[in-house]
């Protein structure tokens, strides 16, 4: 009898364990099959009913005004656990209006880590003017695949009516937009990454959600003036603590020092990166300097019409410009992808009744130190206006020349690589070419490509520019910036990107860099 009982107990345990494992497998399988377009739609339907709650409207408004990613976006994962006055969490409250079961809805939303509520700035409705006490917006859901085939924008009101709007024409009623965030990326514990942004170098970590680490796709997307905590639903809680950012140093001081000291170098980057005083000089790599994205503009006002025709979508918000830098390293291609935000009003304006382009200055976004021995003498740049959507891939050739004018100096407990002579130094060189597969989306707008050479001047006017404008960093042909006339830009034909060296450590704020040549010129002029 005891043997039978033991056998039955074993069978029971086996069944429970097997069922438990199978349930876990089923749950994992169901998560893999989640269609996030469907999840966003289900969320929009539920939110359109829940938005009748004025506390929820006030929370969304206040959080959108924080512009955590420099747009009026509310990353839902940031507010889902905020409790309303009745003690209910926001996610649980909205789940109560879902057509799905509450558990299924919550599982789906927790997986949709990029789900975002966008509060657009329309002619009749903006985040700033939203009167949450009595303005109940409808809720639209952005679908990139629908945009490609000219389908209408789907929306829902609080009475469960299904509405259709236009992506290209602003609505005349208040509306919120559900979308995927284009400025935030994620990794999970399995090493998976958002495939649309797989090549982007990670920026600051934003938060961890459901075994996924969320981070800004580029440092420029992070709004440093936003407090780390989310907005409160209490309308009396208006205190905001700002984080003061310190701008980086600049390349120009080292050039000033070289020019005024009578150094006779041919190439600006030899002076900046290797401290060469003349073309026969030698020096080691100064890795306190790095190339950085520092400005951007469209070459012609007519480009605005092209941009509108390809990207006339009020649900998108401000533009996300991505710059992919490609350079040969060894036998493969190294890529660094960075981005920045810019609005249409920051790129185009009216002057004297005519439409003109504007120069958009960018706080330096670092790419890499130009180690000529490691990365060669040529870098390639791909520029696009990014939009979420179906992944698209294509290949491009990347070439660079590698010279032999480097030697290793084995000093006391230290090995130094010394560059001899200007640029390639008259040495033999070899060209390496590799093919790189670029990952983008079918919805993104290609703004062209450009090449930057180590020998390209940083200052087109050289010593004359430094003498004429001793304290201004110049930009070639920058619209509406008449004094900016001499920094070389990368021209794709459609846009111009300013890429130039910058000082990683600010000489004015870091005592360790007071001995740097740039400090004297920055502090005395």
Short mmCIF file of C-alpha atoms in Angstrom, two decimals:
data_model
loop_
_atom_site.label_atom_id
_atom_site.label_comp_id
_atom_site.label_asym_id
_atom_site.label_seq_id
_atom_site.Cartn_x
_atom_site.Cartn_y
_atom_site.Cartn_z
CA UNK A 1 0.00 0.00 0.00
CA UNK A 2 2.84 2.35 0.85
CA UNK A 3 4.48 1.58 -2.52
CA UNK A 4 1.26 2.49 -4.33
CA UNK A 5 0.96 5.78 -2.39
CA UNK A 6 4.56 6.66 -3.15
CA UNK A 7 3.98 5.88 -6.83
CA UNK A 8 0.86 8.05 -6.94
CA UNK A 9 2.73 10.87 -5.19
CA UNK A 10 5.54 10.63 -7.77
CA UNK A 11 3.06 10.74 -10.65
CA UNK A 12 1.31 13.78 -9.12
CA UNK A 13 4.57 15.68 -8.67
CA UNK A 14 5.67 14.78 -12.20
CA UNK A 15 2.39 16.04 -13.67
CA UNK A 16 2.49 19.28 -11.72
CA UNK A 17 6.11 19.89 -12.67
CA UNK A 18 5.48 19.07 -16.33
CA UNK A 19 2.40 21.28 -16.47
CA UNK A 20 4.29 24.10 -14.79
CA UNK A 21 7.12 23.82 -17.31
CA UNK A 22 4.67 23.66 -20.20
CA UNK A 23 2.85 26.74 -18.94
CA UNK A 24 6.18 28.53 -18.83
CA UNK A 25 6.89 27.44 -22.39
CA UNK A 26 3.46 28.59 -23.54
CA UNK A 27 3.97 31.96 -21.86
CA UNK A 28 7.36 32.39 -23.55
CA UNK A 29 5.89 31.35 -26.90
CA UNK A 30 3.02 33.81 -26.54
CA UNK A 31 5.44 36.65 -25.78
CA UNK A 32 7.43 35.87 -28.91
CA UNK A 33 4.25 36.17 -30.98
CA UNK A 34 3.26 39.59 -29.61
CA UNK A 35 2.56 42.04 -32.42
CA UNK A 36 3.39 45.44 -31.00
CA UNK A 37 1.26 47.23 -33.58
CA UNK A 38 -1.68 45.31 -32.16
CA UNK A 39 -0.54 46.05 -28.61
CA UNK A 40 -0.39 49.77 -29.36
CA UNK A 41 -3.89 49.60 -30.86
CA UNK A 42 -5.30 47.79 -27.83
CA UNK A 43 -3.64 50.33 -25.56
CA UNK A 44 -5.11 53.22 -27.58
CA UNK A 45 -8.60 51.74 -27.29
CA UNK A 46 -8.28 51.32 -23.51
CA UNK A 47 -6.70 54.76 -23.03
CA UNK A 48 -9.45 56.46 -25.06
CA UNK A 49 -11.91 55.31 -22.36
CA UNK A 50 -9.61 55.81 -19.35
CA UNK A 51 -8.71 59.35 -20.45
CA UNK A 52 -12.06 60.58 -19.13
CA UNK A 53 -10.28 60.58 -15.74
CA UNK A 54 -9.00 64.12 -15.16
CA UNK A 55 -6.15 62.95 -12.89
CA UNK A 56 -4.81 60.78 -15.69
CA UNK A 57 -5.08 63.67 -18.16
CA UNK A 58 -3.18 65.95 -15.78
CA UNK A 59 -0.43 63.35 -15.27
CA UNK A 60 0.05 62.86 -19.03
CA UNK A 61 0.14 66.62 -19.61
CA UNK A 62 2.72 67.27 -16.89
CA UNK A 63 4.92 64.38 -17.93
CA UNK A 64 4.82 65.48 -21.60
CA UNK A 65 5.94 68.99 -20.63
CA UNK A 66 9.07 67.52 -19.03
CA UNK A 67 10.27 66.51 -22.53
CA UNK A 68 12.49 63.76 -21.18
CA UNK A 69 13.66 63.01 -24.76
CA UNK A 70 13.40 66.64 -25.98
CA UNK A 71 9.89 66.09 -27.38
CA UNK A 72 6.46 66.01 -25.75
CA UNK A 73 6.67 62.26 -25.31
CA UNK A 74 5.47 60.23 -22.34
CA UNK A 75 7.24 56.88 -22.13
CA UNK A 76 4.48 54.80 -20.57
CA UNK A 77 6.88 52.63 -18.58
CA UNK A 78 7.84 55.75 -16.61
CA UNK A 79 4.31 56.45 -15.39
CA UNK A 80 2.63 53.03 -15.28
CA UNK A 81 3.26 52.56 -11.54
CA UNK A 82 2.20 56.06 -10.50
CA UNK A 83 -0.81 55.80 -8.18
CA UNK A 84 -3.93 57.87 -8.69
CA UNK A 85 -5.69 59.41 -5.70
CA UNK A 86 -7.75 56.24 -5.15
CA UNK A 87 -4.53 54.21 -4.80
CA UNK A 88 -4.83 52.46 -8.18
CA UNK A 89 -1.72 52.24 -10.36
CA UNK A 90 -2.05 53.86 -13.78
CA UNK A 91 -1.47 50.56 -15.63
CA UNK A 92 -4.09 48.75 -13.58
CA UNK A 93 -6.54 51.61 -14.08
CA UNK A 94 -6.16 51.60 -17.88
CA UNK A 95 -6.22 47.78 -17.98
CA UNK A 96 -9.71 47.94 -16.52
CA UNK A 97 -10.93 49.46 -19.79
CA UNK A 98 -9.24 46.90 -22.07
CA UNK A 99 -11.09 44.53 -24.37
CA UNK A 100 -8.55 41.88 -23.36
CA UNK A 101 -8.34 40.19 -20.00
CA UNK A 102 -6.57 42.35 -17.45
CA UNK A 103 -3.68 39.87 -17.10
CA UNK A 104 -3.12 39.59 -20.86
CA UNK A 105 -3.26 43.35 -21.29
CA UNK A 106 -0.70 43.94 -18.53
CA UNK A 107 1.68 41.26 -19.88
CA UNK A 108 1.55 42.84 -23.35
CA UNK A 109 2.11 46.39 -22.08
CA UNK A 110 5.05 45.32 -19.92
CA UNK A 111 6.66 43.83 -23.03
CA UNK A 112 6.01 46.95 -25.11
CA UNK A 113 8.77 48.93 -23.40
CA UNK A 114 8.92 51.64 -26.10
CA UNK A 115 5.18 52.40 -26.01
CA UNK A 116 4.82 56.18 -25.90
CA UNK A 117 2.01 58.71 -25.53
CA UNK A 118 2.81 61.73 -27.71
CA UNK A 119 1.07 65.04 -27.03
CA UNK A 120 1.34 66.95 -30.33
CA UNK A 121 1.53 70.70 -30.82
CA UNK A 122 -1.38 71.52 -33.11
CA UNK A 123 -2.95 74.82 -34.08
CA UNK A 124 -5.88 74.21 -31.72
CA UNK A 125 -4.22 72.00 -29.10
CA UNK A 126 -0.78 71.91 -27.48
CA UNK A 127 0.67 70.41 -24.30
CA UNK A 128 1.03 73.90 -22.87
CA UNK A 129 -2.56 74.98 -23.61
CA UNK A 130 -4.26 71.68 -22.78
CA UNK A 131 -7.04 72.44 -20.27
CA UNK A 132 -7.14 69.03 -18.62
CA UNK A 133 -10.19 69.89 -16.52
CA UNK A 134 -12.55 69.75 -19.49
CA UNK A 135 -10.57 68.88 -22.67
CA UNK A 136 -10.86 65.13 -23.29
CA UNK A 137 -8.75 64.24 -26.35
CA UNK A 138 -9.36 61.33 -28.68
CA UNK A 139 -6.55 58.76 -28.93
CA UNK A 140 -4.88 57.92 -32.27
CA UNK A 141 -2.44 55.08 -32.89
CA UNK A 142 0.47 55.59 -35.29
CA UNK A 143 1.25 52.68 -37.61
CA UNK A 144 4.33 52.97 -39.82
CA UNK A 145 3.16 50.25 -42.21
CA UNK A 146 -0.14 52.07 -42.76
CA UNK A 147 1.75 55.26 -43.59
CA UNK A 148 3.69 53.51 -46.36
CA UNK A 149 0.50 52.39 -48.11
CA UNK A 150 -1.39 55.66 -47.50
CA UNK A 151 -3.91 54.20 -45.07
CA UNK A 152 -5.68 56.67 -42.74
CA UNK A 153 -4.71 57.27 -39.12
CA UNK A 154 -6.88 55.21 -36.78
CA UNK A 155 -8.32 56.89 -33.66
CA UNK A 156 -10.83 56.23 -30.90
CA UNK A 157 -12.96 58.48 -28.71
CA UNK A 158 -14.25 57.96 -25.17
CA UNK A 159 -17.59 56.67 -26.49
CA UNK A 160 -15.82 53.76 -28.20
CA UNK A 161 -16.33 55.26 -31.67
CA UNK A 162 -13.71 54.34 -34.27
CA UNK A 163 -12.48 57.39 -36.20
CA UNK A 164 -10.15 57.96 -39.16
CA UNK A 165 -7.77 60.92 -39.46
CA UNK A 166 -5.07 62.00 -41.91
CA UNK A 167 -1.36 61.70 -41.19
CA UNK A 168 -0.64 64.74 -43.35
CA UNK A 169 -3.45 67.08 -42.21
CA UNK A 170 -3.63 68.28 -38.63
CA UNK A 171 -6.86 67.39 -36.83
CA UNK A 172 -9.11 70.17 -35.55
CA UNK A 173 -9.82 68.48 -32.24
CA UNK A 174 -7.54 67.57 -29.28
CA UNK A 175 -5.76 64.25 -29.83
CA UNK A 176 -3.07 62.07 -28.24
CA UNK A 177 -0.93 59.73 -30.35
CA UNK A 178 0.23 56.25 -29.33
CA UNK A 179 3.54 55.36 -30.97
CA UNK A 180 6.89 53.66 -30.46
CA UNK A 181 9.62 55.89 -29.08
CA UNK A 182 12.29 56.68 -31.68
CA UNK A 183 14.88 58.07 -29.23
CA UNK A 184 15.04 55.18 -26.79
CA UNK A 185 16.51 51.74 -27.42
CA UNK A 186 16.66 48.56 -25.34
CA UNK A 187 18.67 45.44 -24.59
CA UNK A 188 17.37 42.38 -22.77
CA UNK A 189 19.22 39.80 -20.68
CA UNK A 190 19.57 37.56 -23.73
CA UNK A 191 21.52 40.20 -25.61
CA UNK A 192 18.62 41.05 -27.90
CA UNK A 193 18.39 44.59 -29.16
CA UNK A 194 15.72 46.60 -30.92
CA UNK A 195 16.49 45.54 -34.51
CA UNK A 196 15.67 48.93 -36.04
CA UNK A 197 18.47 50.54 -34.03
CA UNK A 198 20.90 47.65 -33.69
CA UNK A 199 24.02 49.58 -34.65
CA UNK A 200 23.48 52.57 -32.40
CA UNK A 201 26.08 53.03 -29.71
CA UNK A 202 24.42 53.00 -26.30
CA UNK A 203 23.81 56.28 -24.52
CA UNK A 204 22.74 56.90 -20.94
CA UNK A 205 20.71 54.16 -19.27
CA UNK A 206 17.19 55.41 -18.63
CA UNK A 207 15.63 52.57 -16.65
CA UNK A 208 15.23 48.79 -16.46
CA UNK A 209 11.85 47.25 -17.26
CA UNK A 210 10.87 43.59 -17.43
CA UNK A 211 14.48 42.35 -17.86
CA UNK A 212 15.16 45.00 -20.49
CA UNK A 213 17.56 47.91 -20.09
CA UNK A 214 16.27 51.09 -21.72
CA UNK A 215 18.76 53.73 -22.80
CA UNK A 216 18.86 56.84 -24.95
CA UNK A 217 19.91 55.99 -28.50
CA UNK A 218 22.18 59.02 -28.52
CA UNK A 219 23.37 61.36 -25.80
CA UNK A 220 21.75 64.33 -27.53
CA UNK A 221 18.27 62.83 -27.06
CA UNK A 222 18.54 63.09 -23.29
CA UNK A 223 17.06 66.26 -21.87
CA UNK A 224 19.45 67.15 -19.04
CA UNK A 225 17.01 69.68 -17.64
CA UNK A 226 14.49 66.97 -16.74
CA UNK A 227 14.38 65.76 -13.11
CA UNK A 228 14.89 62.02 -12.72
CA UNK A 229 11.49 61.41 -11.12
CA UNK A 230 8.24 61.47 -13.07
CA UNK A 231 5.62 64.16 -12.79
CA UNK A 232 3.17 63.96 -9.90
CA UNK A 233 -0.58 63.75 -10.35
CA UNK A 234 -0.85 66.40 -7.64
CA UNK A 235 -1.35 69.68 -9.54
CA UNK A 236 0.17 71.63 -6.63
CA UNK A 237 3.49 69.80 -6.98
CA UNK A 238 5.17 72.13 -9.47
CA UNK A 239 8.75 72.09 -8.16
CA UNK A 240 11.33 71.03 -10.74
CA UNK A 241 15.01 70.47 -10.01
CA UNK A 242 17.20 71.10 -13.03
CA UNK A 243 20.48 69.39 -13.75
CA UNK A 244 23.06 71.85 -15.06
CA UNK A 245 25.12 70.45 -17.90
CA UNK A 246 28.68 71.62 -18.56
CA UNK A 247 29.58 72.02 -22.20
CA UNK A 248 32.75 70.38 -23.50
CA UNK A 249 35.94 72.15 -24.52
CA UNK A 250 36.91 72.97 -28.08
CA UNK A 251 39.54 72.20 -30.68
CA UNK A 252 40.10 75.81 -31.64
CA UNK A 253 42.37 76.72 -28.72
CA UNK A 254 45.05 74.27 -29.78
CA UNK A 255 44.99 75.66 -33.32
CA UNK A 256 45.23 79.22 -31.97
CA UNK A 257 48.25 78.23 -29.96
CA UNK A 258 49.86 76.57 -32.97
CA UNK A 259 49.17 79.47 -35.33
CA UNK A 260 50.27 82.21 -32.95
CA UNK A 261 53.37 80.25 -31.95
CA UNK A 262 54.46 80.12 -35.58
CA UNK A 263 54.12 76.36 -35.96
CA UNK A 264 54.28 75.42 -39.63
CA UNK A 265 52.07 72.34 -39.89
CA UNK A 266 50.13 71.65 -43.10
CA UNK A 267 47.24 69.65 -41.68
CA UNK A 268 45.13 70.87 -38.78
CA UNK A 269 44.50 67.39 -37.39
CA UNK A 270 48.25 66.70 -37.19
CA UNK A 271 48.46 69.62 -34.78
CA UNK A 272 45.33 68.60 -32.83
CA UNK A 273 45.83 64.84 -32.55
CA UNK A 274 49.63 64.46 -32.67
CA UNK A 275 50.86 67.93 -31.52
CA UNK A 276 53.05 68.31 -34.62
CA UNK A 277 54.71 71.73 -34.92
CA UNK A 278 55.80 71.19 -38.52
CA UNK A 279 55.56 68.54 -41.22
CA UNK A 280 58.85 66.89 -40.19
CA UNK A 281 57.91 66.74 -36.52
CA UNK A 282 56.79 63.61 -34.66
CA UNK A 283 54.37 63.06 -31.81
CA UNK A 284 52.10 60.65 -29.93
CA UNK A 285 48.33 60.48 -30.13
CA UNK A 286 46.52 63.00 -27.93
CA UNK A 287 43.36 61.07 -27.03
CA UNK A 288 41.88 63.94 -25.04
CA UNK A 289 40.56 65.14 -28.41
CA UNK A 290 37.89 63.42 -30.53
CA UNK A 291 35.83 64.07 -33.64
CA UNK A 292 32.31 65.26 -32.83
CA UNK A 293 29.11 66.24 -34.59
CA UNK A 294 28.74 69.99 -33.97
CA UNK A 295 26.28 71.45 -36.50
CA UNK A 296 23.76 70.72 -39.23
CA UNK A 297 21.71 72.49 -41.89
CA UNK A 298 19.88 71.96 -45.18
CA UNK A 299 21.69 73.45 -48.16
CA UNK A 300 18.60 74.96 -49.78
CA UNK A 301 15.19 76.19 -48.64
CA UNK A 302 13.68 74.14 -51.46
CA UNK A 303 14.64 71.04 -49.46
CA UNK A 304 11.76 71.84 -47.13
CA UNK A 305 9.28 70.89 -49.83
CA UNK A 306 11.12 67.61 -50.45
CA UNK A 307 11.16 66.90 -46.73
CA UNK A 308 7.44 67.64 -46.45
CA UNK A 309 6.57 65.46 -49.42
CA UNK A 310 8.45 62.49 -47.98
CA UNK A 311 7.77 63.12 -44.34
CA UNK A 312 4.65 65.25 -43.92
CA UNK A 313 3.43 63.57 -40.76
CA UNK A 314 2.22 65.54 -37.75
CA UNK A 315 2.20 62.41 -35.55
CA UNK A 316 5.97 62.06 -35.70
CA UNK A 317 6.99 65.06 -33.58
CA UNK A 318 10.36 66.68 -34.11
CA UNK A 319 12.91 65.06 -36.41
CA UNK A 320 15.46 62.45 -35.33
CA UNK A 321 18.60 62.78 -37.45
CA UNK A 322 20.96 59.80 -37.32
CA UNK A 323 24.58 59.91 -38.43
CA UNK A 324 26.44 56.65 -39.02
CA UNK A 325 30.24 56.96 -39.14
CA UNK A 326 32.08 54.14 -40.92
CA UNK A 327 35.82 53.51 -40.84
CA UNK A 328 37.98 50.51 -41.65
CA UNK A 329 39.55 48.83 -38.63
CA UNK A 330 41.73 45.83 -39.44
CA UNK A 331 39.82 43.64 -41.86
CA UNK A 332 36.34 44.87 -40.97
CA UNK A 333 34.33 48.09 -40.75
CA UNK A 334 33.68 49.80 -37.42
CA UNK A 335 30.46 51.77 -37.22
CA UNK A 336 29.37 54.42 -34.74
CA UNK A 337 25.77 55.62 -34.96
CA UNK A 338 24.72 58.81 -33.16
CA UNK A 339 21.64 61.00 -33.36
CA UNK A 340 20.21 64.38 -32.47
CA UNK A 341 16.77 66.01 -32.36
CA UNK A 342 15.79 69.08 -34.35
CA UNK A 343 12.46 70.69 -35.17
CA UNK A 344 11.41 72.01 -38.56
CA UNK A 345 11.34 75.56 -37.17
CA UNK A 346 15.00 75.19 -36.22
CA UNK A 347 15.92 74.37 -39.83
CA UNK A 348 13.78 76.78 -41.88
CA UNK A 349 12.50 80.31 -41.35
CA UNK A 350 11.23 83.42 -43.17
CA UNK A 351 13.46 86.41 -43.92
CA UNK A 352 12.23 89.37 -45.96
CA UNK A 353 9.30 87.40 -47.28
CA UNK A 354 11.47 84.53 -48.48
CA UNK A 355 11.93 81.07 -47.04
CA UNK A 356 15.54 80.36 -46.00
CA UNK A 357 17.44 77.63 -44.16
CA UNK A 358 18.88 77.97 -40.67
CA UNK A 359 22.11 76.66 -39.18
CA UNK A 360 21.47 74.32 -36.24
CA UNK A 361 24.36 74.28 -33.71
CA UNK A 362 24.78 71.02 -31.77
CA UNK A 363 26.56 70.52 -28.44
CA UNK A 364 29.42 68.19 -29.47
CA UNK A 365 28.30 64.57 -29.90
CA UNK A 366 31.46 62.49 -29.72
CA UNK A 367 32.29 59.95 -32.42
CA UNK A 368 35.88 58.80 -31.76
CA UNK A 369 39.48 59.97 -31.45
CA UNK A 370 41.09 59.93 -34.91
CA UNK A 371 43.82 57.35 -34.40
CA UNK A 372 45.28 57.39 -37.89
CA UNK A 373 47.28 54.21 -37.40
CA UNK A 374 44.18 52.32 -36.29
CA UNK A 375 41.44 53.89 -38.44
CA UNK A 376 43.29 55.11 -41.52
CA UNK A 377 42.88 58.48 -43.21
CA UNK A 378 39.25 58.36 -44.45
CA UNK A 379 35.88 58.15 -42.70
CA UNK A 380 32.49 57.75 -44.37
CA UNK A 381 29.27 59.35 -43.07
CA UNK A 382 25.68 58.23 -43.75
CA UNK A 383 22.91 60.64 -42.71
CA UNK A 384 19.18 59.92 -42.40
CA UNK A 385 15.99 61.25 -40.86
CA UNK A 386 14.90 58.20 -38.89
CA UNK A 387 11.38 56.81 -38.63
CA UNK A 388 10.26 53.54 -37.06
CA UNK A 389 9.17 50.86 -39.48
CA UNK A 390 10.08 47.65 -41.26
CA UNK A 391 13.80 46.95 -41.29
CA UNK A 392 15.64 47.61 -44.55
CA UNK A 393 19.24 46.61 -45.29
CA UNK A 394 21.71 47.54 -48.00
CA UNK A 395 25.49 47.40 -48.50
CA UNK A 396 28.05 50.15 -48.99
CA UNK A 397 31.80 50.13 -49.70
CA UNK A 398 34.17 51.70 -47.16
CA UNK A 399 37.82 52.44 -48.04
CA UNK A 400 40.74 53.99 -46.19
CA UNK A 401 44.48 54.41 -46.65
CA UNK A 402 46.90 53.14 -43.99
CA UNK A 403 50.47 54.47 -43.84
CA UNK A 404 53.65 53.10 -42.24
CA UNK A 405 54.96 56.30 -40.67
CA UNK A 406 54.46 55.00 -37.12
CA UNK A 407 57.04 53.50 -34.78
CA UNK A 408 56.88 52.01 -31.29
CA UNK A 409 59.07 53.64 -28.64
CA UNK A 410 59.71 51.33 -25.67
CA UNK A 411 60.34 53.82 -22.89
CA UNK A 412 60.57 53.15 -19.17
CA UNK A 413 57.63 50.80 -18.41
CA UNK A 414 55.72 52.38 -21.28
CA UNK A 415 55.19 51.66 -24.96
CA UNK A 416 54.38 54.69 -27.11
CA UNK A 417 53.31 54.75 -30.74
CA UNK A 418 54.87 57.76 -32.43
CA UNK A 419 53.64 59.29 -35.68
CA UNK A 420 56.47 60.59 -37.87
CA UNK A 421 55.75 63.43 -40.26
CA UNK A 422 52.58 65.05 -41.61
CA UNK A 423 49.65 62.87 -42.66
CA UNK A 424 51.22 59.75 -44.30
CA UNK A 425 54.67 61.26 -43.84
CA UNK A 426 55.87 60.25 -47.31
CA UNK A 427 55.77 56.60 -46.26
CA UNK A 428 54.33 53.71 -48.19
CA UNK A 429 50.62 53.19 -47.78
CA UNK A 430 48.00 50.57 -48.55
CA UNK A 431 44.31 50.90 -49.27
CA UNK A 432 41.86 48.67 -47.45
CA UNK A 433 38.28 48.30 -48.67
CA UNK A 434 35.47 46.48 -46.94
CA UNK A 435 31.75 46.05 -47.51
CA UNK A 436 29.39 47.08 -44.72
CA UNK A 437 25.73 46.13 -44.33
CA UNK A 438 23.65 49.13 -43.25
CA UNK A 439 20.48 48.56 -41.23
CA UNK A 440 17.74 51.18 -41.46
CA UNK A 441 13.96 51.24 -42.03
CA UNK A 442 11.82 51.65 -45.12
CA UNK A 443 10.19 54.67 -43.45
CA UNK A 444 13.44 56.59 -42.93
CA UNK A 445 14.50 59.43 -45.24
CA UNK A 446 18.02 59.16 -46.70
CA UNK A 447 19.81 62.52 -46.48
CA UNK A 448 22.93 61.35 -48.34
CA UNK A 449 26.51 60.43 -47.57
CA UNK A 450 29.86 62.24 -47.38
CA UNK A 451 33.57 61.52 -46.95
CA UNK A 452 35.94 63.12 -44.41
CA UNK A 453 39.72 62.89 -44.83
CA UNK A 454 42.30 63.34 -42.07
CA UNK A 455 43.95 65.92 -44.33
CA UNK A 456 40.79 68.01 -44.75
CA UNK A 457 41.19 71.39 -43.08
CA UNK A 458 39.30 72.15 -39.91
CA UNK A 459 39.72 75.88 -40.54
CA UNK A 460 39.37 76.64 -44.26
CA UNK A 461 40.96 80.07 -43.84
CA UNK A 462 43.64 78.78 -41.52
CA UNK A 463 45.76 81.40 -39.81
CA UNK A 464 43.87 84.27 -41.45
CA UNK A 465 40.58 83.13 -39.89
CA UNK A 466 42.14 82.78 -36.46
CA UNK A 467 43.65 86.26 -36.68
CA UNK A 468 40.43 87.84 -37.96
CA UNK A 469 37.99 86.11 -35.58
CA UNK A 470 39.97 85.03 -32.50
CA UNK A 471 37.01 83.87 -30.41
CA UNK A 472 34.46 82.51 -32.89
CA UNK A 473 34.11 78.97 -34.18
CA UNK A 474 33.16 79.29 -37.83
CA UNK A 475 30.92 77.26 -40.10
CA UNK A 476 31.16 77.35 -43.89
CA UNK A 477 28.14 78.95 -45.58
CA UNK A 478 25.96 78.61 -42.49
CA UNK A 479 22.62 80.33 -43.23
CA UNK A 480 21.80 83.33 -41.05
CA UNK A 481 25.16 83.05 -39.27
CA UNK A 482 27.18 85.65 -41.16
CA UNK A 483 30.28 85.45 -38.96
CA UNK A 484 30.56 81.70 -39.36
CA UNK A 485 32.54 81.39 -42.55
CA UNK A 486 35.42 78.96 -42.33
CA UNK A 487 34.86 75.56 -40.68
CA UNK A 488 34.67 72.79 -43.27
CA UNK A 489 31.32 71.02 -43.51
CA UNK A 490 30.47 67.59 -44.94
CA UNK A 491 28.15 68.28 -47.87
CA UNK A 492 25.90 65.44 -49.07
CA UNK A 493 24.26 67.61 -51.70
CA UNK A 494 21.11 67.90 -49.62
CA UNK A 495 22.46 68.73 -46.16
CA UNK A 496 25.70 69.84 -44.56
CA UNK A 497 27.00 68.23 -41.36
CA UNK A 498 29.69 69.86 -39.23
CA UNK A 499 32.16 67.30 -37.87
CA UNK A 500 35.26 68.64 -36.14
CA UNK A 501 37.61 67.79 -33.26
CA UNK A 502 36.67 68.86 -29.74
CA UNK A 503 38.36 68.71 -26.36
CA UNK A 504 36.97 65.88 -24.25
CA UNK A 505 37.94 67.58 -20.97
CA UNK A 506 36.77 71.15 -20.52
CA UNK A 507 39.90 73.25 -19.83
CA UNK A 508 37.78 75.83 -18.01
CA UNK A 509 36.26 73.35 -15.54
CA UNK A 510 38.87 70.63 -15.07
CA UNK A 511 42.07 71.55 -13.26
CA UNK A 512 43.89 68.55 -14.75
CA UNK A 513 43.82 70.12 -18.19
CA UNK A 514 45.20 73.55 -17.23
CA UNK A 515 48.50 72.61 -18.87
CA UNK A 516 46.77 72.03 -22.21
CA UNK A 517 47.64 74.59 -24.90
CA UNK A 518 43.93 75.23 -25.44
CA UNK A 519 43.39 76.48 -21.88
CA UNK A 520 45.40 79.68 -22.34
CA UNK A 521 43.52 80.75 -25.43
CA UNK A 522 40.07 79.84 -24.08
CA UNK A 523 40.64 81.66 -20.81
CA UNK A 524 42.29 84.79 -22.20
CA UNK A 525 40.09 85.52 -25.25
#
